[in-house]
XYZ file of C-alpha atoms in Angstrom:
178
model
C -10.631 11.665 -12.485
C -7.572 13.400 -14.350
C -5.079 10.849 -15.253
C -2.327 12.849 -13.661
C -4.413 12.983 -10.401
C -4.827 9.101 -10.365
C -0.950 8.698 -11.099
C -0.105 10.980 -8.162
C -2.704 8.999 -5.936
C -1.231 5.547 -6.999
C 2.249 6.728 -6.416
C 1.621 7.768 -2.917
C -0.608 4.643 -2.250
C 2.306 2.287 -3.562
C 5.007 4.216 -1.589
C 3.125 3.269 1.771
C 2.258 -0.265 0.709
C 5.641 -1.208 -0.509
C 7.201 0.293 2.499
C 4.912 -2.085 4.620
C 5.807 -4.851 2.180
C 9.637 -4.599 2.479
C 9.488 -4.215 6.370
C 7.713 -7.802 6.164
C 10.571 -8.896 4.187
C 8.200 -9.645 1.187
C 9.345 -9.355 -2.543
C 7.661 -6.927 -4.715
C 6.872 -8.815 -7.768
C 4.929 -6.321 -9.930
C 2.269 -3.778 -10.240
C -0.958 -4.752 -11.998
C -2.649 -1.336 -12.494
C -3.463 -0.450 -8.999
C -2.771 -3.916 -7.651
C 0.483 -5.065 -5.962
C 1.770 -8.599 -6.511
C 3.990 -9.702 -3.799
C 5.848 -12.883 -3.005
C 6.985 -14.238 0.373
C 9.631 -16.881 0.529
C 11.065 -16.120 -2.919
C 13.592 -15.367 -4.182
C 15.082 -16.315 -0.608
C 13.607 -19.080 1.489
C 11.497 -17.889 4.473
C 10.551 -20.550 6.802
C 7.192 -18.497 7.929
C 6.429 -17.102 4.656
C 2.577 -17.620 5.086
C 2.546 -15.952 8.431
C 4.748 -13.105 7.184
C 2.339 -12.649 4.331
C -0.807 -12.532 6.636
C 0.935 -10.093 9.079
C 2.097 -7.828 6.210
C -1.603 -7.755 4.940
C -2.959 -6.733 8.524
C -0.106 -4.096 8.562
C -1.179 -2.933 4.912
C -4.901 -2.421 6.109
C -3.732 -0.596 9.090
C -1.431 1.635 7.263
C -4.115 2.222 4.614
C -6.714 3.544 7.426
C -3.974 6.003 8.486
C -3.258 7.320 4.839
C -7.127 7.461 4.364
C -7.496 9.481 7.490
C -4.993 11.857 5.790
C -6.856 11.753 2.593
C -10.254 12.298 4.035
C -9.010 15.512 6.053
C -7.687 16.803 2.782
C -11.240 16.295 1.303
C -10.144 13.294 -0.903
C -11.894 9.922 -1.133
C -10.694 6.999 0.776
C -8.668 4.281 -0.970
C -10.418 0.746 -0.474
C -8.556 -2.595 -1.093
C -9.075 -6.158 -0.602
C -6.115 -8.601 -0.166
C -6.092 -12.326 -1.248
C -3.375 -14.650 -0.070
C -2.746 -18.274 -1.032
C 0.139 -20.634 -0.227
C 1.760 -23.300 -2.528
C 4.577 -24.318 -4.461
C 5.396 -22.094 -7.677
C 8.155 -21.797 -10.186
C 10.059 -18.513 -9.770
C 12.600 -17.039 -12.222
C 13.099 -14.540 -15.073
C 10.582 -14.668 -17.666
C 10.196 -12.771 -20.802
C 12.168 -12.431 -24.249
C 15.828 -12.203 -25.122
C 15.343 -8.321 -24.840
C 13.507 -8.024 -21.451
C 13.317 -10.438 -18.784
C 11.351 -9.957 -15.331
C 11.409 -11.894 -12.100
C 8.038 -13.447 -11.257
C 6.226 -16.422 -9.929
C 4.117 -18.764 -12.177
C 1.821 -21.478 -11.120
C -1.798 -22.391 -9.918
C -1.247 -20.841 -6.296
C -0.404 -17.429 -7.996
C -3.763 -17.605 -9.987
C -5.613 -18.586 -6.831
C -4.225 -15.697 -4.898
C -5.283 -13.299 -7.731
C -8.811 -14.946 -7.494
C -8.952 -14.482 -3.901
C -7.999 -10.897 -4.116
C -10.732 -10.440 -6.748
C -13.430 -11.617 -4.273
C -12.029 -9.710 -1.134
C -14.353 -6.858 -0.267
C -12.922 -3.435 0.745
C -10.972 -3.833 4.001
C -10.872 -7.532 3.781
C -8.049 -10.152 3.682
C -9.128 -13.384 2.384
C -6.702 -16.412 2.783
C -7.009 -19.966 1.425
C -7.069 -23.153 3.338
C -3.620 -23.754 2.428
C -2.592 -20.440 4.109
C -4.860 -20.891 6.892
C -3.226 -24.383 7.826
C 0.304 -22.654 8.138
C -0.981 -19.742 10.310
C -3.599 -21.332 12.592
C -2.889 -20.348 16.134
C -1.177 -17.062 15.067
C -4.066 -15.312 13.313
C -7.791 -14.409 14.179
C -9.939 -15.431 11.331
C -13.634 -16.165 10.361
C -14.391 -19.014 8.262
C -16.437 -18.225 5.293
C -18.676 -20.309 2.949
C -16.816 -22.162 0.362
C -16.201 -20.177 -2.981
C -16.260 -21.147 -6.460
C -13.205 -19.611 -8.314
C -12.661 -19.258 -11.955
C -10.622 -22.038 -13.371
C -11.144 -24.093 -10.294
C -13.054 -27.370 -10.383
C -14.074 -27.481 -6.702
C -15.091 -24.860 -4.341
C -12.407 -23.654 -1.937
C -12.886 -23.087 1.739
C -11.693 -19.539 2.727
C -11.151 -17.465 5.517
C -11.422 -13.786 6.539
C -8.521 -12.463 8.559
C -9.509 -10.027 11.272
C -6.095 -9.816 12.898
C -3.318 -11.303 14.477
C -3.789 -13.336 17.816
C -3.925 -11.027 20.704
C -4.595 -7.888 18.553
C -8.142 -6.397 19.306
C -10.713 -7.200 17.050
C -14.186 -5.485 16.730
C -17.087 -7.158 18.500
C -19.183 -5.858 15.572
C -17.601 -8.657 13.287
C -19.818 -11.277 12.228
C -18.837 -13.879 14.455
C -15.879 -14.772 16.675
C -12.618 -15.576 15.019
C -11.449 -19.168 14.980
Protein backbone atom coordinates (compact mmCIF):
# COMPACT_ATOMS: atom_id res chain seq x y z
CA UNK A 1 0.00 0.00 0.00
CA UNK A 2 0.96 3.59 -0.54
CA UNK A 3 2.29 5.10 2.75
CA UNK A 4 -0.14 8.02 2.52
CA UNK A 5 -3.04 5.57 2.19
CA UNK A 6 -1.86 3.65 5.27
CA UNK A 7 -1.54 6.85 7.30
CA UNK A 8 -5.06 7.90 6.26
CA UNK A 9 -6.47 4.47 7.20
CA UNK A 10 -4.66 4.45 10.56
CA UNK A 11 -5.90 7.95 11.40
CA UNK A 12 -9.50 6.94 10.65
CA UNK A 13 -9.09 3.75 12.69
CA UNK A 14 -7.41 5.54 15.63
CA UNK A 15 -10.15 8.20 15.64
CA UNK A 16 -12.79 5.53 16.24
CA UNK A 17 -10.78 3.47 18.74
CA UNK A 18 -9.67 6.45 20.83
CA UNK A 19 -13.25 7.72 20.97
CA UNK A 20 -14.30 4.33 22.43
CA UNK A 21 -11.32 4.40 24.81
CA UNK A 22 -12.14 7.86 26.13
CA UNK A 23 -15.83 7.00 26.58
CA UNK A 24 -14.63 4.11 28.76
CA UNK A 25 -12.50 6.60 30.74
CA UNK A 26 -9.27 4.93 29.68
CA UNK A 27 -5.98 6.73 29.21
CA UNK A 28 -4.23 6.68 25.85
CA UNK A 29 -0.64 5.81 26.66
CA UNK A 30 0.77 5.72 23.14
CA UNK A 31 0.52 4.48 19.60
CA UNK A 32 3.00 1.74 18.75
CA UNK A 33 2.81 1.49 14.97
CA UNK A 34 -0.75 0.32 14.34
CA UNK A 35 -1.29 -0.60 18.01
CA UNK A 36 -2.88 1.41 20.80
CA UNK A 37 -1.53 1.07 24.33
CA UNK A 38 -4.15 2.08 26.86
CA UNK A 39 -4.26 2.27 30.64
CA UNK A 40 -7.15 1.96 33.05
CA UNK A 41 -6.74 3.19 36.61
CA UNK A 42 -3.85 5.53 35.81
CA UNK A 43 -3.16 8.36 36.25
CA UNK A 44 -6.43 8.48 38.23
CA UNK A 45 -7.43 5.47 40.33
CA UNK A 46 -10.40 3.55 38.94
CA UNK A 47 -12.05 0.99 41.25
CA UNK A 48 -13.27 -1.24 38.40
CA UNK A 49 -10.30 -0.72 36.07
CA UNK A 50 -10.18 -4.32 34.82
CA UNK A 51 -13.90 -4.38 34.07
CA UNK A 52 -13.68 -1.01 32.32
CA UNK A 53 -10.79 -2.30 30.19
CA UNK A 54 -12.68 -5.43 29.15
CA UNK A 55 -15.88 -3.49 28.46
CA UNK A 56 -13.83 -1.06 26.35
CA UNK A 57 -12.28 -3.93 24.38
CA UNK A 58 -15.72 -5.39 23.64
CA UNK A 59 -16.93 -1.97 22.49
CA UNK A 60 -13.80 -1.52 20.35
CA UNK A 61 -14.49 -4.78 18.54
CA UNK A 62 -18.12 -3.70 17.96
CA UNK A 63 -17.05 -0.29 16.67
CA UNK A 64 -14.49 -1.95 14.39
CA UNK A 65 -17.16 -4.24 12.89
CA UNK A 66 -19.25 -1.14 12.04
CA UNK A 67 -16.21 0.67 10.62
CA UNK A 68 -15.35 -2.40 8.53
CA UNK A 69 -18.88 -2.55 7.13
CA UNK A 70 -18.28 0.96 5.75
CA UNK A 71 -14.81 0.05 4.49
CA UNK A 72 -16.12 -3.06 2.71
CA UNK A 73 -18.98 -1.07 1.14
CA UNK A 74 -16.32 1.31 -0.22
CA UNK A 75 -14.30 -1.59 -1.65
CA UNK A 76 -11.60 -1.43 1.02
CA UNK A 77 -10.22 -4.29 3.08
CA UNK A 78 -11.45 -4.94 6.60
CA UNK A 79 -9.13 -4.08 9.47
CA UNK A 80 -8.54 -6.98 11.86
CA UNK A 81 -7.32 -6.62 15.42
CA UNK A 82 -6.68 -8.76 18.45
CA UNK A 83 -6.71 -7.28 21.94
CA UNK A 84 -4.71 -8.37 24.99
CA UNK A 85 -5.54 -7.30 28.55
CA UNK A 86 -3.61 -7.90 31.75
CA UNK A 87 -4.09 -6.55 35.26
CA UNK A 88 -1.41 -5.83 37.84
CA UNK A 89 0.66 -3.22 39.63
CA UNK A 90 2.83 -0.99 37.45
CA UNK A 91 4.88 2.15 37.86
CA UNK A 92 3.47 5.16 36.01
CA UNK A 93 5.01 8.53 35.45
CA UNK A 94 7.04 10.71 33.17
CA UNK A 95 9.82 8.74 31.49
CA UNK A 96 12.41 10.03 29.08
CA UNK A 97 15.20 12.55 28.97
CA UNK A 98 15.59 16.09 30.24
CA UNK A 99 14.41 17.29 26.81
CA UNK A 100 11.38 15.06 26.30
CA UNK A 101 9.24 13.18 28.75
CA UNK A 102 6.30 10.91 28.11
CA UNK A 103 3.74 9.64 30.62
CA UNK A 104 3.69 5.83 30.50
CA UNK A 105 3.45 2.65 32.52
CA UNK A 106 6.36 0.32 33.16
CA UNK A 107 6.32 -3.16 34.64
CA UNK A 108 5.82 -6.84 33.99
CA UNK A 109 2.00 -6.51 33.72
CA UNK A 110 2.51 -4.14 30.75
CA UNK A 111 4.84 -6.62 29.04
CA UNK A 112 2.38 -9.45 29.65
CA UNK A 113 -0.48 -7.42 28.14
CA UNK A 114 1.65 -6.80 25.06
CA UNK A 115 2.42 -10.51 24.73
CA UNK A 116 -1.30 -11.35 25.09
CA UNK A 117 -2.06 -8.87 22.33
CA UNK A 118 0.46 -10.60 20.08
CA UNK A 119 -1.27 -14.00 20.49
CA UNK A 120 -4.83 -12.67 20.14
CA UNK A 121 -6.33 -13.65 16.81
CA UNK A 122 -8.30 -11.15 14.72
CA UNK A 123 -11.53 -10.33 16.52
CA UNK A 124 -10.33 -11.93 19.76
CA UNK A 125 -9.95 -10.39 23.22
CA UNK A 126 -7.48 -12.37 25.33
CA UNK A 127 -7.36 -11.67 29.07
CA UNK A 128 -5.03 -12.99 31.72
CA UNK A 129 -6.11 -14.95 34.75
CA UNK A 130 -5.34 -11.83 36.84
CA UNK A 131 -7.86 -9.87 34.80
CA UNK A 132 -10.42 -12.68 34.76
CA UNK A 133 -10.39 -12.84 38.57
CA UNK A 134 -11.44 -9.17 38.64
CA UNK A 135 -14.23 -9.46 36.07
CA UNK A 136 -15.67 -12.94 36.69
CA UNK A 137 -19.44 -12.76 36.88
CA UNK A 138 -19.55 -9.73 34.56
CA UNK A 139 -17.94 -11.23 31.46
CA UNK A 140 -18.67 -14.20 29.20
CA UNK A 141 -15.37 -15.88 28.42
CA UNK A 142 -13.96 -19.15 27.20
CA UNK A 143 -11.05 -20.73 29.04
CA UNK A 144 -8.17 -21.38 26.65
CA UNK A 145 -5.25 -23.79 27.00
CA UNK A 146 -2.36 -22.31 29.00
CA UNK A 147 0.12 -20.34 26.89
CA UNK A 148 3.86 -19.89 27.11
CA UNK A 149 4.75 -16.23 26.61
CA UNK A 150 8.15 -14.79 25.84
CA UNK A 151 9.91 -13.74 29.03
CA UNK A 152 7.66 -15.87 31.27
CA UNK A 153 8.98 -18.91 33.09
CA UNK A 154 5.59 -20.55 33.56
CA UNK A 155 2.63 -20.96 31.25
CA UNK A 156 -0.25 -18.55 31.82
CA UNK A 157 -3.90 -19.43 32.02
CA UNK A 158 -5.81 -17.16 29.63
CA UNK A 159 -9.38 -16.57 28.52
CA UNK A 160 -11.06 -15.39 25.34
CA UNK A 161 -13.78 -12.84 26.10
CA UNK A 162 -16.88 -13.29 23.95
CA UNK A 163 -18.92 -10.49 25.49
CA UNK A 164 -20.38 -9.00 28.61
CA UNK A 165 -22.84 -11.02 30.70
CA UNK A 166 -26.32 -10.61 29.28
CA UNK A 167 -25.09 -9.77 25.77
CA UNK A 168 -25.91 -12.19 22.98
CA UNK A 169 -23.03 -14.47 22.06
CA UNK A 170 -22.85 -16.55 18.94
CA UNK A 171 -23.75 -20.21 19.31
CA UNK A 172 -21.02 -20.93 16.76
CA UNK A 173 -18.37 -20.21 19.39
CA UNK A 174 -16.24 -23.19 20.38
CA UNK A 175 -17.95 -23.73 23.70
CA UNK A 176 -20.22 -22.01 26.16
CA UNK A 177 -18.69 -19.12 28.05
CA UNK A 178 -17.83 -19.61 31.72
